[in-house]
Coordinates of C-alpha atoms in Angstrom, one line a residue:
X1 CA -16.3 13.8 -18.4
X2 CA -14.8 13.7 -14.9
X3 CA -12.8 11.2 -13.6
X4 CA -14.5 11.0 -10.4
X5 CA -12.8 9.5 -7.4
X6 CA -9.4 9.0 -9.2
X7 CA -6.5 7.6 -6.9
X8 CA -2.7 6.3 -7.8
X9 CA -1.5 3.9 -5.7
X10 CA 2.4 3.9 -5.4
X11 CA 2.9 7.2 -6.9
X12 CA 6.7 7.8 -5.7
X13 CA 5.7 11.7 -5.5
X14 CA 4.6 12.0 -9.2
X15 CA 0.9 13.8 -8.6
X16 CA -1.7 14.8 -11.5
X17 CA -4.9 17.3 -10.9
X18 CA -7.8 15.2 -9.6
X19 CA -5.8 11.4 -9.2
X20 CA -5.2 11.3 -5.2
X21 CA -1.8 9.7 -4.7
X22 CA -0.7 7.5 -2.3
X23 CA 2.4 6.2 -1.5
X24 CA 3.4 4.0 1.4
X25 CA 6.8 6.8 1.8
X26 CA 5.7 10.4 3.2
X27 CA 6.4 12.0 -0.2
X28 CA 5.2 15.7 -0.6
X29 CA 1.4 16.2 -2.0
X30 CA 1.1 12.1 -1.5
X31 CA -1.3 10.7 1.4
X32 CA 0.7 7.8 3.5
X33 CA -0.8 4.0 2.6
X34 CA 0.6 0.9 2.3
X35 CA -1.5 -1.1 0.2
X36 CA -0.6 -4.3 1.3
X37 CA -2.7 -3.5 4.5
X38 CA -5.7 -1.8 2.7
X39 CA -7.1 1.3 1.0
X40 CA -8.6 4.0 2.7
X41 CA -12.2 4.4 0.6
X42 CA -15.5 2.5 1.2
X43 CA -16.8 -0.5 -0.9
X44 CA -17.6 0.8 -4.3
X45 CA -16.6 4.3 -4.1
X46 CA -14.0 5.0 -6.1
X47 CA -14.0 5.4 -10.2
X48 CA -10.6 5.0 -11.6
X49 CA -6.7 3.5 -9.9
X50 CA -4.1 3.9 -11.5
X51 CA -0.9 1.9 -10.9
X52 CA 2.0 2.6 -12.7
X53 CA 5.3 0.3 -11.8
X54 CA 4.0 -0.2 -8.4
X55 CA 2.6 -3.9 -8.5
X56 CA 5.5 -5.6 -9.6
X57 CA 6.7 -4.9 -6.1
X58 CA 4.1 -6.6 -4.1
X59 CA 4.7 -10.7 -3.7
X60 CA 3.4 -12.4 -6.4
X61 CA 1.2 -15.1 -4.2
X62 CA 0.7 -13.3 -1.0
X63 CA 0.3 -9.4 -1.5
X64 CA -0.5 -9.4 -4.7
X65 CA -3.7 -11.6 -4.9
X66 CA -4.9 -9.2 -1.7
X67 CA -4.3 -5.9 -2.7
X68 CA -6.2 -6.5 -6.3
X69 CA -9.1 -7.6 -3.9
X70 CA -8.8 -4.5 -2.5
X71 CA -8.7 -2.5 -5.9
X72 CA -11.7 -4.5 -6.8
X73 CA -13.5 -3.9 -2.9
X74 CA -13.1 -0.1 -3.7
X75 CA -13.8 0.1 -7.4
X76 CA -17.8 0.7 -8.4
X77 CA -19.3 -1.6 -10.9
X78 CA -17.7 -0.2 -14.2
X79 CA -14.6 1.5 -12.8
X80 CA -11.5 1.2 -14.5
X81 CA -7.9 -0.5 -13.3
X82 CA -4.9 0.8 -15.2
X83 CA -1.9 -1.0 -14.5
X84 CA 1.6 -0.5 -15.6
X85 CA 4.6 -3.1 -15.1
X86 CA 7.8 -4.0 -16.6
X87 CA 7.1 -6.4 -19.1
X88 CA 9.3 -9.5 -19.3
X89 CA 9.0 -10.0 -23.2
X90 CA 10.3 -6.6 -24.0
X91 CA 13.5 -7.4 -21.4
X92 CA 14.2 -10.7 -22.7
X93 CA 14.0 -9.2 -26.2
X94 CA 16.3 -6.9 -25.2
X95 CA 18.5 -9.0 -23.7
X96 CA 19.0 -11.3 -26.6
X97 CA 19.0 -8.9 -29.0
X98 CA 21.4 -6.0 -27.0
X99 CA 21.7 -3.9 -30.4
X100 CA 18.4 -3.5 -31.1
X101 CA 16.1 -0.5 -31.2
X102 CA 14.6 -1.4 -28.1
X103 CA 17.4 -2.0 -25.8
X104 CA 18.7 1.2 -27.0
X105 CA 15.3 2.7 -25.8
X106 CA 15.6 1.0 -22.5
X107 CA 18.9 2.4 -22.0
X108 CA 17.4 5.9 -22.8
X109 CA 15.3 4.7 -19.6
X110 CA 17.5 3.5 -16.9
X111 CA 19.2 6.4 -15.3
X112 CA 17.3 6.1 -12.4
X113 CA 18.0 2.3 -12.1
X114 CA 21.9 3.5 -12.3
X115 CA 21.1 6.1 -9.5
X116 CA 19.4 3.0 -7.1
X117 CA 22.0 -0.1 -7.9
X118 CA 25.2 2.4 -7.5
X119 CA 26.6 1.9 -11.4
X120 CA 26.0 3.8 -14.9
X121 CA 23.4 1.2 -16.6
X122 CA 25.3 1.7 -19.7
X123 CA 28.5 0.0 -18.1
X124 CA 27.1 -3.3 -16.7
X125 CA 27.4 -6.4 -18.9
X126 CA 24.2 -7.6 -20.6
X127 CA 22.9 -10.2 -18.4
X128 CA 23.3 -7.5 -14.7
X129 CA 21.4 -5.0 -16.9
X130 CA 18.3 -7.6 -17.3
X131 CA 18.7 -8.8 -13.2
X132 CA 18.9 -4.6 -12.5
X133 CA 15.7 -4.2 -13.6
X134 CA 13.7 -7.2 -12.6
X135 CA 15.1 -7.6 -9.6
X136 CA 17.4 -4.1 -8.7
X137 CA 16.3 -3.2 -5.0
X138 CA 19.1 -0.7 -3.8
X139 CA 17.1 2.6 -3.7
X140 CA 18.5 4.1 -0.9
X141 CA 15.0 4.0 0.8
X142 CA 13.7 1.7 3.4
X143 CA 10.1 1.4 1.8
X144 CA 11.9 0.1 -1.8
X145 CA 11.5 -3.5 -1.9
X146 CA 12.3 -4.2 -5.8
X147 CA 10.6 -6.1 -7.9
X148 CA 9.3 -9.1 -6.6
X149 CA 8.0 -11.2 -9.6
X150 CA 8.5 -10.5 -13.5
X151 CA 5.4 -10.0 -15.4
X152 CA 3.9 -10.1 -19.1
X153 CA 0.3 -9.2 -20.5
X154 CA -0.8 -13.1 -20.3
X155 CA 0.0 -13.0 -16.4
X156 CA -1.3 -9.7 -15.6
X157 CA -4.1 -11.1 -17.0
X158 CA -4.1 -14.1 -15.1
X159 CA -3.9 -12.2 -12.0
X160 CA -6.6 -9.2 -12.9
X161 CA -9.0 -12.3 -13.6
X162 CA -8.3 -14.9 -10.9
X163 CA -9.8 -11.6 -8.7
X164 CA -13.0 -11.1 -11.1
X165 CA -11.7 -8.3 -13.0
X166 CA -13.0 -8.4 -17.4
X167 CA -12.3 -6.9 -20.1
X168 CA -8.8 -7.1 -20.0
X169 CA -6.7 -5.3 -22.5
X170 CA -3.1 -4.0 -23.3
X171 CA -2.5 -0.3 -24.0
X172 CA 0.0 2.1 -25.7
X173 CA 1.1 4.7 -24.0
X174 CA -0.7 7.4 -23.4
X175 CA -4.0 6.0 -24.9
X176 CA -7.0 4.8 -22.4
X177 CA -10.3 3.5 -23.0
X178 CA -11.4 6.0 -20.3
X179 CA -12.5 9.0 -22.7
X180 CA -10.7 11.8 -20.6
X181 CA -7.9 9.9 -18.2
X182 CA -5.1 11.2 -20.4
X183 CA -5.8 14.7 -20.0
X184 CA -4.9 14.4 -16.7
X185 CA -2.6 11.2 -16.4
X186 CA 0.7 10.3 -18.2
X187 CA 2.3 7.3 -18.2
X188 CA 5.9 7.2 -17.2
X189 CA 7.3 6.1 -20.6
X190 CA 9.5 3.2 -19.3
X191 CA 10.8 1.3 -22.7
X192 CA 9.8 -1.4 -20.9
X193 CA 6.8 -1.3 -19.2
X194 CA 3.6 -3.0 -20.8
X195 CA 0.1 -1.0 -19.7
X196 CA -3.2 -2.9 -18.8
X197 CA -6.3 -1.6 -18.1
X198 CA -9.4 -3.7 -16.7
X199 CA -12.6 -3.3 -16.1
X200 CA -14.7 -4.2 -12.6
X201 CA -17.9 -5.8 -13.6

């Protein structure tokens, strides 16, 4: 089955055969678009967007609400949303439980988030490891905003609805109700990331 019109919005250069990336950086192989001000397609003509740790930057109550209008403007009737953010439960887990096997997961995770805030994620104390990630900004690039808002499933699925989106269901990695998405896709892995996907009516 193919995917059809497939695109990845804030892709931060990762590209898969047949998902069009775009990314609001000029990043090799990725088409320049800052979603906040629109997508580039038609009403209705595109299948499949994928999001992966990209949403979480937008403002909860003033880009976000817009550019999920968008994603539904675009989408056809039936086409699939698949969202990834960090998820707040896992990260207050692991902060209140620093020895358990998921915050040594998320530590397996963070390298990058050492390379953007300037320190080894392993050496800051508990409670700068939890603000790195939900709120850690200093990428060394001038399109990085950070995180703007901290999410779980129940509010993803408060926002994907509030904009008309059903069927809204969690995911494990690398599985999709989309019979052939993971063939070409992959999720980044992140410990603590929870994946969404949602249908447009």
């Amino acid at each position: 089955m193919s995917l059809g019109l497939a695109i990845d919005l804030g892709s931060s250069g990762r590209q898969f055969p047949g998902i069009l990336s775009l990314d609001r950086e000029a990043i090799p192989g990725a088409q320049v678009c800052d979603i906040r001000l629109g997508l580039p397609f038609g009403q209705t003509t595109v299948d499949i967007v994928v999001s992966s740790h990209c949403l979480a930057h937008l403002h909860p109550f003033h880009e976000l609400p817009r550019v999920l209008e968008e994603i539904q403007r675009v989408l056809k009737p039936g086409g699939l949303l698949r969202v990834a953010i960090p998820d707040l439960t896992k990260l207050v887990s692991a902060y209140t439980a620093p020895d358990s096997a998921l915050a040594v997961d998320l530590a397996k995770t963070q390298q990058e988030l050492g390379d953007y805030v300037g320190m080894p994620y392993e050496k800051m104390p508990l409670a700068l490891k939890f603000s790195a990630i939900c709120f850690g900004d200093n990428s060394g690039s001038a399109a990085y905003d950070g995180h703007r808002w901290c999410g779980d499933f129940e509010t993803l699925k408060w926002f994907l609805e509030q904009t008309g989106f059903a069927d809204v269901q969690a995911c494990k990695y690398g599985e999709s109700r989309h019979p052939t998405l993971m063939q070409t896709y992959q999720d980044t892995g992140a410990a603590e990331e929870i994946i969404v996907e949602a249908v447009k009516p």
